[in-house]
């Protein structure tokens, strides 16, 4: 059994990777989270791309624990804003650690897009795998959609209430559904992170020799 660290305290990310491994019938891997290892200093995510930040986190996890480490960085890229918020998505409104940061980010983004008709956007995720020996693999996923004019739905997190996926079902009247209105299973089957994890899975299997 090969232990692999998922560099996150978010149990949803751990479950998502577990689901991907099950889907692909990959066995012999035990996933552990940051809660399961000795604490280590959190690296500064100062990269200019999602790939940069994912590698920063995965390298830190592998170096401090001696385990192969999977990490991701993701965000929302809005076409009319030249791809922003991008890597700044989580702290677009300022304080990343504020209790209402998601609401503040959404409110600011809607204000900036108030008079802009072009609403094309995409959730982007880069997942990285780094081994203690220094091997590095990355994969990217993109989930395209439209930016809504007001929040919809109570599920998900971050910009989910503002994101209407291109591949999501519509209401009977033709109105768009946000990713915050999808079930966790529906979201995982379509999401940018799910796409990236599936693309990275063959590299994870190589850990089994």
PDB file of N, CA and C in Angstrom, residues 104-167:
ATOM      1  N   UNK A 104     -17.798  38.287  -0.166  1.00  0.00           N
ATOM      2  CA  UNK A 104     -17.135  39.527  -0.569  1.00  0.00           C
ATOM      3  C   UNK A 104     -16.544  39.405  -1.970  1.00  0.00           C
ATOM      4  N   UNK A 105     -15.929  38.268  -2.276  1.00  0.00           N
ATOM      5  CA  UNK A 105     -15.373  38.050  -3.617  1.00  0.00           C
ATOM      6  C   UNK A 105     -16.468  38.092  -4.673  1.00  0.00           C
ATOM      7  N   UNK A 106     -17.568  37.417  -4.397  1.00  0.00           N
ATOM      8  CA  UNK A 106     -18.670  37.383  -5.355  1.00  0.00           C
ATOM      9  C   UNK A 106     -19.260  38.773  -5.570  1.00  0.00           C
ATOM     10  N   UNK A 107     -19.426  39.506  -4.474  1.00  0.00           N
ATOM     11  CA  UNK A 107     -20.001  40.848  -4.560  1.00  0.00           C
ATOM     12  C   UNK A 107     -19.117  41.779  -5.402  1.00  0.00           C
ATOM     13  N   UNK A 108     -17.803  41.716  -5.185  1.00  0.00           N
ATOM     14  CA  UNK A 108     -16.880  42.558  -5.942  1.00  0.00           C
ATOM     15  C   UNK A 108     -16.888  42.183  -7.421  1.00  0.00           C
ATOM     16  N   UNK A 109     -16.857  40.890  -7.718  1.00  0.00           N
ATOM     17  CA  UNK A 109     -16.838  40.451  -9.118  1.00  0.00           C
ATOM     18  C   UNK A 109     -18.105  40.889  -9.841  1.00  0.00           C
ATOM     19  N   UNK A 110     -19.255  40.754  -9.201  1.00  0.00           N
ATOM     20  CA  UNK A 110     -20.509  41.195  -9.829  1.00  0.00           C
ATOM     21  C   UNK A 110     -20.498  42.700 -10.090  1.00  0.00           C
ATOM     22  N   UNK A 111     -19.948  43.463  -9.161  1.00  0.00           N
ATOM     23  CA  UNK A 111     -19.878  44.912  -9.347  1.00  0.00           C
ATOM     24  C   UNK A 111     -18.972  45.262 -10.533  1.00  0.00           C
ATOM     25  N   UNK A 112     -17.863  44.558 -10.663  1.00  0.00           N
ATOM     26  CA  UNK A 112     -16.945  44.833 -11.765  1.00  0.00           C
ATOM     27  C   UNK A 112     -17.534  44.451 -13.119  1.00  0.00           C
ATOM     28  N   UNK A 113     -18.427  43.464 -13.126  1.00  0.00           N
ATOM     29  CA  UNK A 113     -19.014  42.965 -14.372  1.00  0.00           C
ATOM     30  C   UNK A 113     -20.418  43.514 -14.632  1.00  0.00           C
ATOM     31  N   UNK A 114     -20.840  44.497 -13.844  1.00  0.00           N
ATOM     32  CA  UNK A 114     -22.236  44.947 -13.879  1.00  0.00           C
ATOM     33  C   UNK A 114     -22.684  45.368 -15.274  1.00  0.00           C
ATOM     34  N   UNK A 115     -21.852  46.081 -16.005  1.00  0.00           N
ATOM     35  CA  UNK A 115     -22.262  46.624 -17.307  1.00  0.00           C
ATOM     36  C   UNK A 115     -21.592  45.903 -18.477  1.00  0.00           C
ATOM     37  N   UNK A 116     -21.078  44.711 -18.224  1.00  0.00           N
ATOM     38  CA  UNK A 116     -20.380  43.963 -19.274  1.00  0.00           C
ATOM     39  C   UNK A 116     -21.250  42.812 -19.760  1.00  0.00           C
ATOM     40  N   UNK A 117     -21.523  42.798 -21.068  1.00  0.00           N
ATOM     41  CA  UNK A 117     -22.408  41.780 -21.641  1.00  0.00           C
ATOM     42  C   UNK A 117     -21.712  40.442 -21.815  1.00  0.00           C
ATOM     43  N   UNK A 118     -20.412  40.455 -22.127  1.00  0.00           N
ATOM     44  CA  UNK A 118     -19.670  39.212 -22.335  1.00  0.00           C
ATOM     45  C   UNK A 118     -19.477  38.525 -20.994  1.00  0.00           C
ATOM     46  N   UNK A 119     -20.105  37.346 -20.815  1.00  0.00           N
ATOM     47  CA  UNK A 119     -20.075  36.673 -19.519  1.00  0.00           C
ATOM     48  C   UNK A 119     -19.315  35.345 -19.551  1.00  0.00           C
ATOM     49  N   UNK A 120     -18.597  35.057 -20.636  1.00  0.00           N
ATOM     50  CA  UNK A 120     -17.854  33.803 -20.742  1.00  0.00           C
ATOM     51  C   UNK A 120     -16.796  33.704 -19.637  1.00  0.00           C
ATOM     52  N   UNK A 121     -16.681  32.529 -19.044  1.00  0.00           N
ATOM     53  CA  UNK A 121     -15.693  32.307 -17.991  1.00  0.00           C
ATOM     54  C   UNK A 121     -15.410  30.810 -17.890  1.00  0.00           C
ATOM     55  N   UNK A 122     -14.463  30.476 -17.058  1.00  0.00           N
ATOM     56  CA  UNK A 122     -14.138  29.061 -16.833  1.00  0.00           C
ATOM     57  C   UNK A 122     -13.525  28.890 -15.464  1.00  0.00           C
ATOM     58  N   UNK A 123     -13.899  27.805 -14.802  1.00  0.00           N
ATOM     59  CA  UNK A 123     -13.164  27.363 -13.635  1.00  0.00           C
ATOM     60  C   UNK A 123     -11.955  26.587 -14.143  1.00  0.00           C
ATOM     61  N   UNK A 124     -10.790  26.882 -13.601  1.00  0.00           N
ATOM     62  CA  UNK A 124      -9.555  26.216 -14.017  1.00  0.00           C
ATOM     63  C   UNK A 124      -8.890  25.595 -12.801  1.00  0.00           C
ATOM     64  N   UNK A 125      -8.398  24.381 -12.951  1.00  0.00           N
ATOM     65  CA  UNK A 125      -7.672  23.705 -11.872  1.00  0.00           C
ATOM     66  C   UNK A 125      -6.413  23.074 -12.434  1.00  0.00           C
ATOM     67  N   UNK A 126      -5.324  23.213 -11.703  1.00  0.00           N
ATOM     68  CA  UNK A 126      -4.115  22.458 -12.014  1.00  0.00           C
ATOM     69  C   UNK A 126      -3.803  21.577 -10.818  1.00  0.00           C
ATOM     70  N   UNK A 127      -3.628  20.289 -11.061  1.00  0.00           N
ATOM     71  CA  UNK A 127      -3.238  19.345 -10.024  1.00  0.00           C
ATOM     72  C   UNK A 127      -1.795  18.914 -10.264  1.00  0.00           C
ATOM     73  N   UNK A 128      -1.043  18.855  -9.187  1.00  0.00           N
ATOM     74  CA  UNK A 128       0.368  18.466  -9.278  1.00  0.00           C
ATOM     75  C   UNK A 128       0.640  17.267  -8.389  1.00  0.00           C
ATOM     76  N   UNK A 129       1.510  16.392  -8.851  1.00  0.00           N
ATOM     77  CA  UNK A 129       1.999  15.249  -8.076  1.00  0.00           C
ATOM     78  C   UNK A 129       3.510  15.377  -7.996  1.00  0.00           C
ATOM     79  N   UNK A 130       4.048  15.397  -6.780  1.00  0.00           N
ATOM     80  CA  UNK A 130       5.496  15.474  -6.570  1.00  0.00           C
ATOM     81  C   UNK A 130       5.905  14.327  -5.649  1.00  0.00           C
ATOM     82  N   UNK A 131       6.939  13.612  -6.013  1.00  0.00           N
ATOM     83  CA  UNK A 131       7.437  12.513  -5.191  1.00  0.00           C
ATOM     84  C   UNK A 131       8.643  12.974  -4.377  1.00  0.00           C
ATOM     85  N   UNK A 132       8.961  12.276  -3.291  1.00  0.00           N
ATOM     86  CA  UNK A 132      10.156  12.633  -2.501  1.00  0.00           C
ATOM     87  C   UNK A 132      11.439  12.581  -3.318  1.00  0.00           C
ATOM     88  N   UNK A 133      11.451  11.783  -4.375  1.00  0.00           N
ATOM     89  CA  UNK A 133      12.644  11.686  -5.226  1.00  0.00           C
ATOM     90  C   UNK A 133      12.767  12.867  -6.185  1.00  0.00           C
ATOM     91  N   UNK A 134      11.719  13.712  -6.242  1.00  0.00           N
ATOM     92  CA  UNK A 134      11.779  14.893  -7.094  1.00  0.00           C
ATOM     93  C   UNK A 134      11.058  14.768  -8.417  1.00  0.00           C
ATOM     94  N   UNK A 135      10.374  13.649  -8.648  1.00  0.00           N
ATOM     95  CA  UNK A 135       9.579  13.521  -9.876  1.00  0.00           C
ATOM     96  C   UNK A 135       8.371  14.439  -9.781  1.00  0.00           C
ATOM     97  N   UNK A 136       8.012  15.103 -10.869  1.00  0.00           N
ATOM     98  CA  UNK A 136       6.905  16.051 -10.873  1.00  0.00           C
ATOM     99  C   UNK A 136       6.000  15.830 -12.084  1.00  0.00           C
ATOM    100  N   UNK A 137       4.694  15.837 -11.823  1.00  0.00           N
ATOM    101  CA  UNK A 137       3.694  15.680 -12.876  1.00  0.00           C
ATOM    102  C   UNK A 137       2.589  16.705 -12.634  1.00  0.00           C
ATOM    103  N   UNK A 138       2.044  17.254 -13.707  1.00  0.00           N
ATOM    104  CA  UNK A 138       0.917  18.186 -13.568  1.00  0.00           C
ATOM    105  C   UNK A 138      -0.134  17.892 -14.622  1.00  0.00           C
ATOM    106  N   UNK A 139      -1.363  18.288 -14.326  1.00  0.00           N
ATOM    107  CA  UNK A 139      -2.469  18.139 -15.271  1.00  0.00           C
ATOM    108  C   UNK A 139      -3.471  19.251 -15.009  1.00  0.00           C
ATOM    109  N   UNK A 140      -4.132  19.720 -16.066  1.00  0.00           N
ATOM    110  CA  UNK A 140      -5.063  20.841 -15.934  1.00  0.00           C
ATOM    111  C   UNK A 140      -6.459  20.447 -16.386  1.00  0.00           C
ATOM    112  N   UNK A 141      -7.452  21.025 -15.748  1.00  0.00           N
ATOM    113  CA  UNK A 141      -8.845  20.845 -16.138  1.00  0.00           C
ATOM    114  C   UNK A 141      -9.522  22.200 -16.273  1.00  0.00           C
ATOM    115  N   UNK A 142     -10.434  22.323 -17.234  1.00  0.00           N
ATOM    116  CA  UNK A 142     -11.183  23.568 -17.455  1.00  0.00           C
ATOM    117  C   UNK A 142     -12.670  23.235 -17.543  1.00  0.00           C
ATOM    118  N   UNK A 143     -13.478  24.014 -16.838  1.00  0.00           N
ATOM    119  CA  UNK A 143     -14.933  23.845 -16.827  1.00  0.00           C
ATOM    120  C   UNK A 143     -15.525  25.162 -17.305  1.00  0.00           C
ATOM    121  N   UNK A 144     -15.988  25.192 -18.537  1.00  0.00           N
ATOM    122  CA  UNK A 144     -16.439  26.449 -19.133  1.00  0.00           C
ATOM    123  C   UNK A 144     -17.890  26.751 -18.774  1.00  0.00           C
ATOM    124  N   UNK A 145     -18.221  28.034 -18.788  1.00  0.00           N
ATOM    125  CA  UNK A 145     -19.584  28.438 -18.463  1.00  0.00           C
ATOM    126  C   UNK A 145     -19.799  29.921 -18.643  1.00  0.00           C
ATOM    127  N   UNK A 146     -20.857  30.414 -17.996  1.00  0.00           N
ATOM    128  CA  UNK A 146     -21.235  31.819 -18.065  1.00  0.00           C
ATOM    129  C   UNK A 146     -21.332  32.384 -16.657  1.00  0.00           C
ATOM    130  N   UNK A 147     -20.954  33.647 -16.512  1.00  0.00           N
ATOM    131  CA  UNK A 147     -21.075  34.320 -15.228  1.00  0.00           C
ATOM    132  C   UNK A 147     -22.493  34.870 -15.098  1.00  0.00           C
ATOM    133  N   UNK A 148     -23.172  34.450 -14.043  1.00  0.00           N
ATOM    134  CA  UNK A 148     -24.538  34.906 -13.808  1.00  0.00           C
ATOM    135  C   UNK A 148     -24.541  36.351 -13.303  1.00  0.00           C
ATOM    136  N   UNK A 149     -25.720  36.974 -13.302  1.00  0.00           N
ATOM    137  CA  UNK A 149     -25.855  38.356 -12.853  1.00  0.00           C
ATOM    138  C   UNK A 149     -26.193  38.452 -11.366  1.00  0.00           C
ATOM    139  N   UNK A 150     -26.497  37.323 -10.746  1.00  0.00           N
ATOM    140  CA  UNK A 150     -26.807  37.286  -9.312  1.00  0.00           C
ATOM    141  C   UNK A 150     -26.557  35.868  -8.816  1.00  0.00           C
ATOM    142  N   UNK A 151     -26.233  35.704  -7.538  1.00  0.00           N
ATOM    143  CA  UNK A 151     -25.989  34.363  -7.002  1.00  0.00           C
ATOM    144  C   UNK A 151     -27.225  33.472  -7.080  1.00  0.00           C
ATOM    145  N   UNK A 152     -26.979  32.175  -7.315  1.00  0.00           N
ATOM    146  CA  UNK A 152     -28.047  31.172  -7.336  1.00  0.00           C
ATOM    147  C   UNK A 152     -27.562  29.918  -6.611  1.00  0.00           C
ATOM    148  N   UNK A 153     -28.368  29.403  -5.703  1.00  0.00           N
ATOM    149  CA  UNK A 153     -28.045  28.137  -5.042  1.00  0.00           C
ATOM    150  C   UNK A 153     -27.303  28.310  -3.740  1.00  0.00           C
ATOM    151  N   UNK A 154     -27.396  27.274  -2.913  1.00  0.00           N
ATOM    152  CA  UNK A 154     -26.816  27.306  -1.573  1.00  0.00           C
ATOM    153  C   UNK A 154     -25.650  26.326  -1.422  1.00  0.00           C
ATOM    154  N   UNK A 155     -25.403  25.498  -2.425  1.00  0.00           N
ATOM    155  CA  UNK A 155     -24.346  24.496  -2.309  1.00  0.00           C
ATOM    156  C   UNK A 155     -23.009  25.027  -2.768  1.00  0.00           C
ATOM    157  N   UNK A 156     -22.009  24.146  -2.747  1.00  0.00           N
ATOM    158  CA  UNK A 156     -20.686  24.516  -3.217  1.00  0.00           C
ATOM    159  C   UNK A 156     -20.019  25.558  -2.348  1.00  0.00           C
ATOM    160  N   UNK A 157     -19.064  26.258  -2.931  1.00  0.00           N
ATOM    161  CA  UNK A 157     -18.336  27.299  -2.214  1.00  0.00           C
ATOM    162  C   UNK A 157     -17.707  28.227  -3.242  1.00  0.00           C
ATOM    163  N   UNK A 158     -17.063  29.283  -2.777  1.00  0.00           N
ATOM    164  CA  UNK A 158     -16.384  30.194  -3.687  1.00  0.00           C
ATOM    165  C   UNK A 158     -17.345  30.843  -4.672  1.00  0.00           C
ATOM    166  N   UNK A 159     -17.003  30.751  -5.945  1.00  0.00           N
ATOM    167  CA  UNK A 159     -17.792  31.389  -7.000  1.00  0.00           C
ATOM    168  C   UNK A 159     -18.892  30.496  -7.562  1.00  0.00           C
ATOM    169  N   UNK A 160     -19.113  29.337  -6.949  1.00  0.00           N
ATOM    170  CA  UNK A 160     -20.135  28.418  -7.459  1.00  0.00           C
ATOM    171  C   UNK A 160     -21.502  29.075  -7.687  1.00  0.00           C
ATOM    172  N   UNK A 161     -21.979  29.957  -6.795  1.00  0.00           N
ATOM    173  CA  UNK A 161     -23.309  30.551  -7.018  1.00  0.00           C
ATOM    174  C   UNK A 161     -23.386  31.465  -8.238  1.00  0.00           C
ATOM    175  N   UNK A 162     -22.231  31.875  -8.768  1.00  0.00           N
ATOM    176  CA  UNK A 162     -22.212  32.780  -9.925  1.00  0.00           C
ATOM    177  C   UNK A 162     -21.891  32.071 -11.234  1.00  0.00           C
ATOM    178  N   UNK A 163     -21.572  30.783 -11.177  1.00  0.00           N
ATOM    179  CA  UNK A 163     -21.070  30.061 -12.349  1.00  0.00           C
ATOM    180  C   UNK A 163     -22.134  29.133 -12.904  1.00  0.00           C
ATOM    181  N   UNK A 164     -22.535  29.385 -14.154  1.00  0.00           N
ATOM    182  CA  UNK A 164     -23.500  28.526 -14.845  1.00  0.00           C
ATOM    183  C   UNK A 164     -22.743  27.665 -15.848  1.00  0.00           C
ATOM    184  N   UNK A 165     -22.512  26.378 -15.547  1.00  0.00           N
ATOM    185  CA  UNK A 165     -21.717  25.531 -16.442  1.00  0.00           C
ATOM    186  C   UNK A 165     -22.396  25.328 -17.788  1.00  0.00           C
ATOM    187  N   UNK A 166     -21.578  25.291 -18.841  1.00  0.00           N
ATOM    188  CA  UNK A 166     -22.113  25.046 -20.180  1.00  0.00           C
ATOM    189  C   UNK A 166     -22.740  23.663 -20.290  1.00  0.00           C
ATOM    190  N   UNK A 167     -22.241  22.700 -19.499  1.00  0.00           N
ATOM    191  CA  UNK A 167     -22.709  21.319 -19.632  1.00  0.00           C
ATOM    192  C   UNK A 167     -23.752  20.939 -18.579  1.00  0.00           C
TER     193      UNK A 167
END
